[in-house]
Coordinates of C-alpha atoms and ligand atoms in Angstrom, one line a residue:
M118 CA 0.0 0.0 0.0
N119 CA 1.4 3.4 -0.9
F120 CA 1.3 6.4 1.3
V121 CA -1.6 8.3 -0.4
N122 CA -3.7 5.2 -0.3
F123 CA -2.9 4.8 3.4
L124 CA -3.8 8.3 4.3
I125 CA -7.0 9.0 2.3
G126 CA -8.1 5.5 1.2
V127 CA -8.0 6.0 -2.5
T128 CA -7.5 3.0 -4.7
S129 CA -6.4 4.7 -7.9
F130 CA -2.7 5.3 -8.3
C131 CA -1.2 7.5 -11.0
L132 CA 1.9 9.4 -11.7
L133 CA 3.2 12.7 -12.8
L134 CA 7.0 12.0 -13.0
L135 CA 8.8 15.3 -12.6
L136 CA 11.2 14.1 -15.2
T137 CA 11.1 11.1 -17.5
H138 CA 14.2 9.0 -17.7
S139 CA 14.6 5.5 -18.9
A140 CA 16.4 4.5 -15.8
S141 CA 13.6 5.6 -13.6
L142 CA 11.4 2.9 -15.2
S143 CA 13.9 0.3 -16.1
G144 CA 15.8 0.4 -12.8
G145 CA 19.4 1.3 -12.2
D146 CA 22.0 0.5 -14.9
E147 CA 20.0 -2.3 -16.6
V148 CA 20.5 -1.8 -20.3
R149 CA 17.5 -2.5 -22.6
A150 CA 17.3 -2.7 -26.3
P151 CA 15.7 0.2 -28.1
A152 CA 12.0 -0.4 -28.8
P153 CA 11.1 -1.3 -32.5
Q154 CA 9.0 1.1 -34.6
C155 CA 5.3 0.8 -34.1
P156 CA 3.9 -1.9 -36.5
T157 CA 1.4 -1.1 -39.2
D158 CA 0.2 -4.8 -39.4
G159 CA -2.4 -4.4 -36.8
S160 CA -0.5 -6.2 -34.1
C161 CA -0.6 -3.1 -31.8
Q162 CA -4.3 -3.0 -30.8
L163 CA -6.5 -1.1 -28.3
P164 CA -7.2 -1.3 -25.5
T165 CA -3.8 -2.5 -24.4
C166 CA -1.5 -1.1 -27.2
H167 CA -1.6 2.2 -29.0
C168 CA 1.0 3.8 -31.2
A169 CA 2.0 7.4 -30.8
S170 CA -0.1 9.3 -33.4
T171 CA -2.0 12.4 -34.2
T172 CA -5.0 10.4 -35.6
P173 CA -7.9 10.1 -33.2
P174 CA -8.3 6.4 -32.0
G175 CA -11.1 4.1 -33.0
G176 CA -11.5 5.4 -36.6
L177 CA -13.4 8.5 -35.2
F178 CA -13.0 11.8 -37.0
G179 CA -14.3 15.3 -37.0
P180 CA -17.1 16.5 -34.6
N181 CA -17.8 12.9 -33.5
V182 CA -14.5 13.1 -31.4
P183 CA -15.5 14.5 -28.0
Q184 CA -12.9 17.2 -27.0
I185 CA -11.3 16.0 -23.8
V186 CA -9.9 18.7 -21.5
Y187 CA -8.0 17.7 -18.4
L188 CA -7.8 20.3 -15.7
T189 CA -4.8 19.6 -13.5
F190 CA -3.2 21.1 -10.4
D191 CA 0.2 20.4 -9.0
D192 CA 1.7 20.4 -5.5
A193 CA 0.2 20.4 -2.0
V194 CA -3.6 20.7 -1.4
T195 CA -4.0 23.1 1.5
I196 CA -6.4 25.3 3.3
V197 CA -5.3 28.2 1.1
N198 CA -6.1 26.4 -2.3
H199 CA -8.9 24.0 -1.4
P200 CA -11.7 26.7 -1.3
F201 CA -10.7 27.8 -4.8
Y202 CA -10.9 24.1 -6.0
A203 CA -14.3 23.7 -4.3
S204 CA -15.8 26.8 -5.7
A205 CA -14.3 26.3 -9.2
L206 CA -14.8 22.7 -9.8
F207 CA -17.5 21.2 -7.6
N208 CA -20.6 22.5 -9.3
R209 CA -19.8 22.0 -12.9
K210 CA -21.2 19.4 -15.2
N211 CA -20.2 17.7 -18.4
P212 CA -22.8 17.5 -21.3
N213 CA -23.8 14.0 -20.2
G214 CA -24.9 15.4 -16.7
A215 CA -21.9 14.0 -14.8
S216 CA -19.8 16.2 -12.6
I217 CA -16.5 17.3 -14.1
S218 CA -13.4 15.7 -12.7
A219 CA -9.9 17.3 -12.3
T220 CA -6.5 15.6 -11.6
F221 CA -4.5 16.7 -8.7
F222 CA -0.8 15.9 -8.8
I223 CA -0.1 16.2 -5.2
T224 CA 3.2 16.3 -3.3
H225 CA 3.3 15.2 0.3
E226 CA 4.9 18.0 2.2
Y227 CA 2.2 20.5 3.5
S228 CA -0.6 18.5 2.0
N229 CA -3.8 18.4 4.1
Y230 CA -5.1 14.9 3.7
S231 CA -8.6 15.6 4.9
L232 CA -8.9 18.1 2.1
V233 CA -7.3 15.6 -0.4
H234 CA -10.0 13.1 0.8
D235 CA -12.6 15.7 0.1
L236 CA -11.5 16.3 -3.5
Y237 CA -11.3 12.6 -4.0
R238 CA -14.8 11.9 -2.7
K239 CA -16.2 14.6 -5.0
G240 CA -14.9 12.6 -7.9
H241 CA -11.6 14.2 -8.6
E242 CA -8.5 12.3 -9.3
I243 CA -5.6 12.0 -6.9
A244 CA -2.3 11.5 -8.7
L245 CA 1.3 11.4 -7.7
H246 CA 3.8 14.2 -8.0
S247 CA 6.3 12.6 -5.6
I248 CA 6.8 12.8 -1.9
T249 CA 9.9 14.9 -2.0
H250 CA 9.3 17.2 -5.0
T251 CA 13.1 16.9 -5.7
T252 CA 13.8 18.7 -9.0
T253 CA 17.2 17.5 -9.9
T254 CA 17.3 15.1 -12.9
Q255 CA 20.0 12.9 -11.2
Y256 CA 17.8 12.1 -8.2
W257 CA 15.1 10.6 -10.4
A258 CA 17.6 9.0 -12.8
N259 CA 18.8 6.8 -9.9
M260 CA 15.4 5.6 -8.9
N261 CA 14.2 2.2 -9.6
E262 CA 10.7 1.2 -10.8
S263 CA 7.7 1.9 -8.6
G264 CA 4.8 -0.5 -8.4
G265 CA 1.4 -0.2 -9.9
L266 CA 1.9 2.8 -12.1
T267 CA 0.0 2.7 -15.4
W268 CA 0.7 6.1 -16.9
E269 CA 2.9 9.1 -16.7
C270 CA 2.3 12.8 -17.7
S271 CA 5.5 14.6 -17.8
R272 CA 6.7 14.8 -21.4
P273 CA 6.1 18.0 -23.3
T274 CA 5.8 18.1 -27.1
Y275 CA 6.1 21.1 -29.4
T276 CA 6.3 19.2 -32.6
Y277 CA 2.9 17.5 -32.0
R278 CA 1.0 20.4 -30.4
K279 CA -1.3 21.2 -33.4
P280 CA -2.6 18.8 -34.4
G281 CA -2.0 17.2 -31.1
L282 CA -0.4 13.9 -30.1
W283 CA -2.7 11.4 -28.6
P284 CA -1.9 9.4 -25.4
Y285 CA 0.1 6.2 -26.4
T286 CA 1.5 3.2 -24.9
N287 CA 5.2 2.5 -24.8
D288 CA 5.2 -1.0 -26.4
F289 CA 7.0 0.6 -29.4
R290 CA 9.1 3.5 -30.3
S291 CA 7.5 6.9 -29.7
I292 CA 7.4 9.6 -32.5
Q293 CA 7.4 12.3 -29.8
D294 CA 10.2 15.0 -29.7
C295 CA 12.4 14.8 -26.6
Q296 CA 12.4 18.3 -25.0
I297 CA 13.9 17.1 -21.6
A298 CA 16.7 14.6 -22.4
P299 CA 17.2 11.7 -21.8
C300 CA 13.8 10.3 -22.9
P301 CA 13.1 6.6 -22.8
D302 CA 13.6 4.6 -26.0
E303 CA 13.1 1.2 -24.6
A304 CA 9.7 -0.7 -24.7
F305 CA 7.5 -0.6 -21.7
P306 CA 4.5 -2.6 -22.9
G307 CA 1.1 -1.3 -21.7
F308 CA 2.5 1.7 -20.0
W309 CA 0.8 4.9 -21.2
T310 CA 2.4 8.3 -21.8
V311 CA 0.0 11.3 -21.8
P312 CA 2.0 13.9 -23.7
M313 CA 1.9 17.5 -22.4
L314 CA 0.9 19.4 -25.6
D315 CA 2.6 22.8 -25.5
F316 CA 0.6 26.0 -25.3
I317 CA 1.9 29.1 -27.2
G318 CA 2.2 32.2 -25.0
D319 CA 1.3 35.7 -26.4
D320 CA 5.0 36.1 -27.2
G321 CA 5.0 33.1 -29.4
F322 CA 7.1 30.9 -27.1
P323 CA 5.9 27.4 -26.1
C324 CA 4.9 26.5 -22.5
A325 CA 4.1 23.0 -21.3
M326 CA 2.4 24.4 -18.2
V327 CA 0.0 27.3 -18.7
D328 CA 1.6 29.2 -15.7
E329 CA 4.9 29.1 -17.6
C330 CA 3.4 31.0 -20.5
T331 CA 4.9 34.5 -21.2
P332 CA 4.0 37.2 -20.8
V333 CA 2.1 36.1 -17.8
P334 CA -1.4 37.4 -18.4
K335 CA -2.5 40.1 -15.9
T336 CA -6.2 40.7 -17.0
Q337 CA -9.2 38.5 -17.2
Q338 CA -9.5 39.0 -21.0
D339 CA -5.8 38.2 -21.6
T340 CA -6.1 35.0 -19.5
F341 CA -9.2 34.0 -21.2
S342 CA -7.7 34.6 -24.7
L343 CA -4.6 32.6 -23.9
L344 CA -6.6 29.6 -22.8
L345 CA -9.2 29.9 -25.6
R346 CA -6.6 30.3 -28.3
N347 CA -4.8 27.2 -27.3
F348 CA -8.0 25.3 -26.9
N349 CA -9.1 26.1 -30.4
D350 CA -5.7 24.9 -31.8
L351 CA -7.0 21.4 -30.8
Y352 CA -10.8 21.8 -30.9
T353 CA -10.6 23.0 -34.7
T354 CA -8.0 20.3 -35.7
N355 CA -7.8 16.7 -34.5
R356 CA -9.3 17.2 -31.0
A357 CA -6.5 15.6 -29.2
P358 CA -6.9 16.0 -25.4
M359 CA -6.0 19.4 -24.1
G360 CA -4.3 19.5 -20.7
V361 CA -4.6 22.8 -18.8
F362 CA -1.6 22.0 -16.5
T363 CA -1.2 24.6 -13.8
H364 CA -0.5 25.4 -10.1
S365 CA -3.0 27.2 -7.9
A366 CA -0.4 29.8 -7.2
W367 CA -1.1 31.1 -10.8
L368 CA -4.7 32.0 -9.7
I369 CA -4.4 32.7 -5.9
G370 CA -2.3 35.5 -4.5
P371 CA -2.1 38.6 -2.3
V372 CA -5.3 40.8 -2.5
D373 CA -3.1 43.8 -3.1
R374 CA -2.1 42.3 -6.5
P375 CA -5.3 42.4 -8.5
E376 CA -3.7 40.3 -11.4
F377 CA -4.4 37.1 -9.3
A378 CA -8.2 37.8 -9.2
E379 CA -8.1 38.8 -12.8
R380 CA -6.5 35.5 -13.9
M381 CA -8.9 33.5 -11.7
A382 CA -11.8 35.3 -13.4
G383 CA -10.3 34.5 -16.8
Y384 CA -9.8 30.9 -15.9
L385 CA -13.4 30.6 -14.7
Q386 CA -14.6 32.4 -17.9
F387 CA -12.8 29.7 -19.8
L388 CA -14.4 26.8 -17.8
D389 CA -17.8 28.6 -18.4
H390 CA -17.0 28.6 -22.1
L391 CA -16.2 25.0 -22.2
G392 CA -19.3 24.2 -20.2
S393 CA -21.3 25.8 -23.0
L394 CA -20.0 23.4 -25.7
P395 CA -22.0 20.3 -26.2
D396 CA -19.1 18.1 -27.2
V397 CA -16.4 19.2 -24.6
Y398 CA -15.7 17.0 -21.6
M399 CA -13.6 18.0 -18.6
V400 CA -12.5 14.6 -17.2
S401 CA -9.5 13.3 -15.3
V402 CA -6.5 11.9 -17.0
S403 CA -7.4 8.4 -16.1
Q404 CA -11.0 8.9 -17.4
A405 CA -9.4 10.3 -20.6
L406 CA -7.3 7.1 -21.0
E407 CA -10.4 4.9 -20.5
W408 CA -11.8 6.8 -23.5
V409 CA -8.7 6.3 -25.6
K410 CA -8.8 2.6 -24.8
N411 CA -12.5 2.4 -25.8
P412 CA -13.2 5.3 -28.2
T413 CA -16.8 6.3 -28.2
G414 CA -18.3 9.0 -30.5
V415 CA -20.2 12.0 -29.4
A416 CA -23.3 10.4 -30.7
D417 CA -23.0 7.4 -28.3
I418 CA -21.2 9.1 -25.5
D419 CA -24.2 8.7 -23.1
T420 CA -23.4 4.9 -23.1
F421 CA -19.8 5.4 -22.1
Q422 CA -19.7 4.1 -18.5
P423 CA -16.3 5.6 -17.3
W424 CA -17.8 9.1 -17.8
A425 CA -21.3 8.4 -16.5
P426 CA -22.7 10.2 -13.5
K427 CA -21.7 8.7 -10.2
P428 CA -23.0 9.3 -6.7
E429 CA -20.8 11.2 -4.4
A430 CA -18.8 9.0 -2.1
T431 CA -19.4 9.2 1.6
N432 CA -17.2 11.3 3.8
N433 CA -15.0 8.9 5.6
C434 CA -13.0 11.8 7.1
V435 CA -15.6 13.5 9.4
F436 CA -13.1 13.9 12.3
P437 CA -9.7 14.5 10.7
R438 CA -6.6 14.3 13.0
N439 CA -4.4 17.2 13.3
C440 CA -0.9 15.8 13.6
R441 CA 2.2 17.7 14.5
Y442 CA 5.8 16.8 14.1
D443 CA 9.1 18.5 15.0
N444 CA 12.6 18.1 15.8
S445 CA 15.3 20.8 16.4
T446 CA 15.2 22.2 12.9
W447 CA 11.7 21.9 11.5
E448 CA 8.0 21.6 12.4
R449 CA 5.3 20.1 10.3
F450 CA 1.5 19.9 10.6
M451 CA -0.4 17.3 8.8
S452 CA -4.2 16.7 8.8
A453 CA -4.9 13.0 8.3
C454 CA -8.0 10.8 8.0
V455 CA -6.3 8.0 10.1
P456 CA -4.7 8.1 13.5
C457 CA -1.5 10.2 13.4
P458 CA 1.4 8.2 12.3
L459 CA 4.2 8.0 14.8
N460 CA 6.6 9.9 12.7
Y461 CA 6.2 12.4 9.8
P462 CA 5.9 10.2 6.7
W463 CA 8.7 10.4 4.2
V464 CA 10.5 8.5 1.5
Y465 CA 11.5 5.0 2.8
N466 CA 9.1 5.6 5.7
N467 CA 6.0 6.4 3.8
L468 CA 3.6 5.3 6.4
G469 CA 5.5 7.0 9.2
V470 CA 5.6 3.9 11.3
N471 CA 9.4 3.8 11.8
Ligands
ZN799 ZN1 5.4 20.8 -8.4

């Protein structure tokens, strides 16, 4: 059982690797042969195998392809950002009547697990952005394989941003450009890559995460325009899934800096716009992958069970525990849905029992 499961009782387990590296999946210094090119003889077949391509899966085309949008947020879930998540996301519906679902790539430090639980029970996806949030390539290059991961979302593409690259499995060689070397070239059968299709900022430069786009928009209109322009790059071409990858810190800031409220208003205006379109679905990354595995046209989308309306899960965290840890150099607070672990959970002690 992994740490997130332990604390909030979720069963799904996903990954946003900070950096993709062959060794992080193959383990240590093991050398593996490069993957062969994806075959055209039909031997790579959904739902378990899918070649990297800009062609929508399942022979679907044009307006019968639902436009998938995944809204994602990185880093800790806290009392500062949870109210925004609740107000922005909890009351929106997809065209089939189901609540929208966002994906939260959480890091452990400073995360409030009773609030993580709240996001999960409202139908949002809890995914992994690491315990340590370490940003050096070498740290991840030396990691061995983790258990149970089925996809990663960490690899930007500029070459295949419009028309966009669809998610693909790593059974065969990817066609994707490698922006952050080294990229894996070995085969990892059945393991999905969800490419991050670059946005283009108003200055013409690419940005994998919307909060990296420059110039940083300072008005509601500029924010809405940035999001809409990049959305239309996909919606009017091959309808590859659009990821709106961001941090809440792009939208929440000091009240004496009105640009934050402006950006939030522009972001919400964009969600309102998406909600007005009959063929746009805001779903989690895992829900999007279920669709790629079983492509279903807009005309039949009401029969697609992974996106169907679901009852809200019960609150299993009515009385969260407020845990406090300290030593001579630091102090950490952690709200948990289980009795406080003896020690602050961390790498190699992810249940905090040691
Ligand atoms: Zn982060």
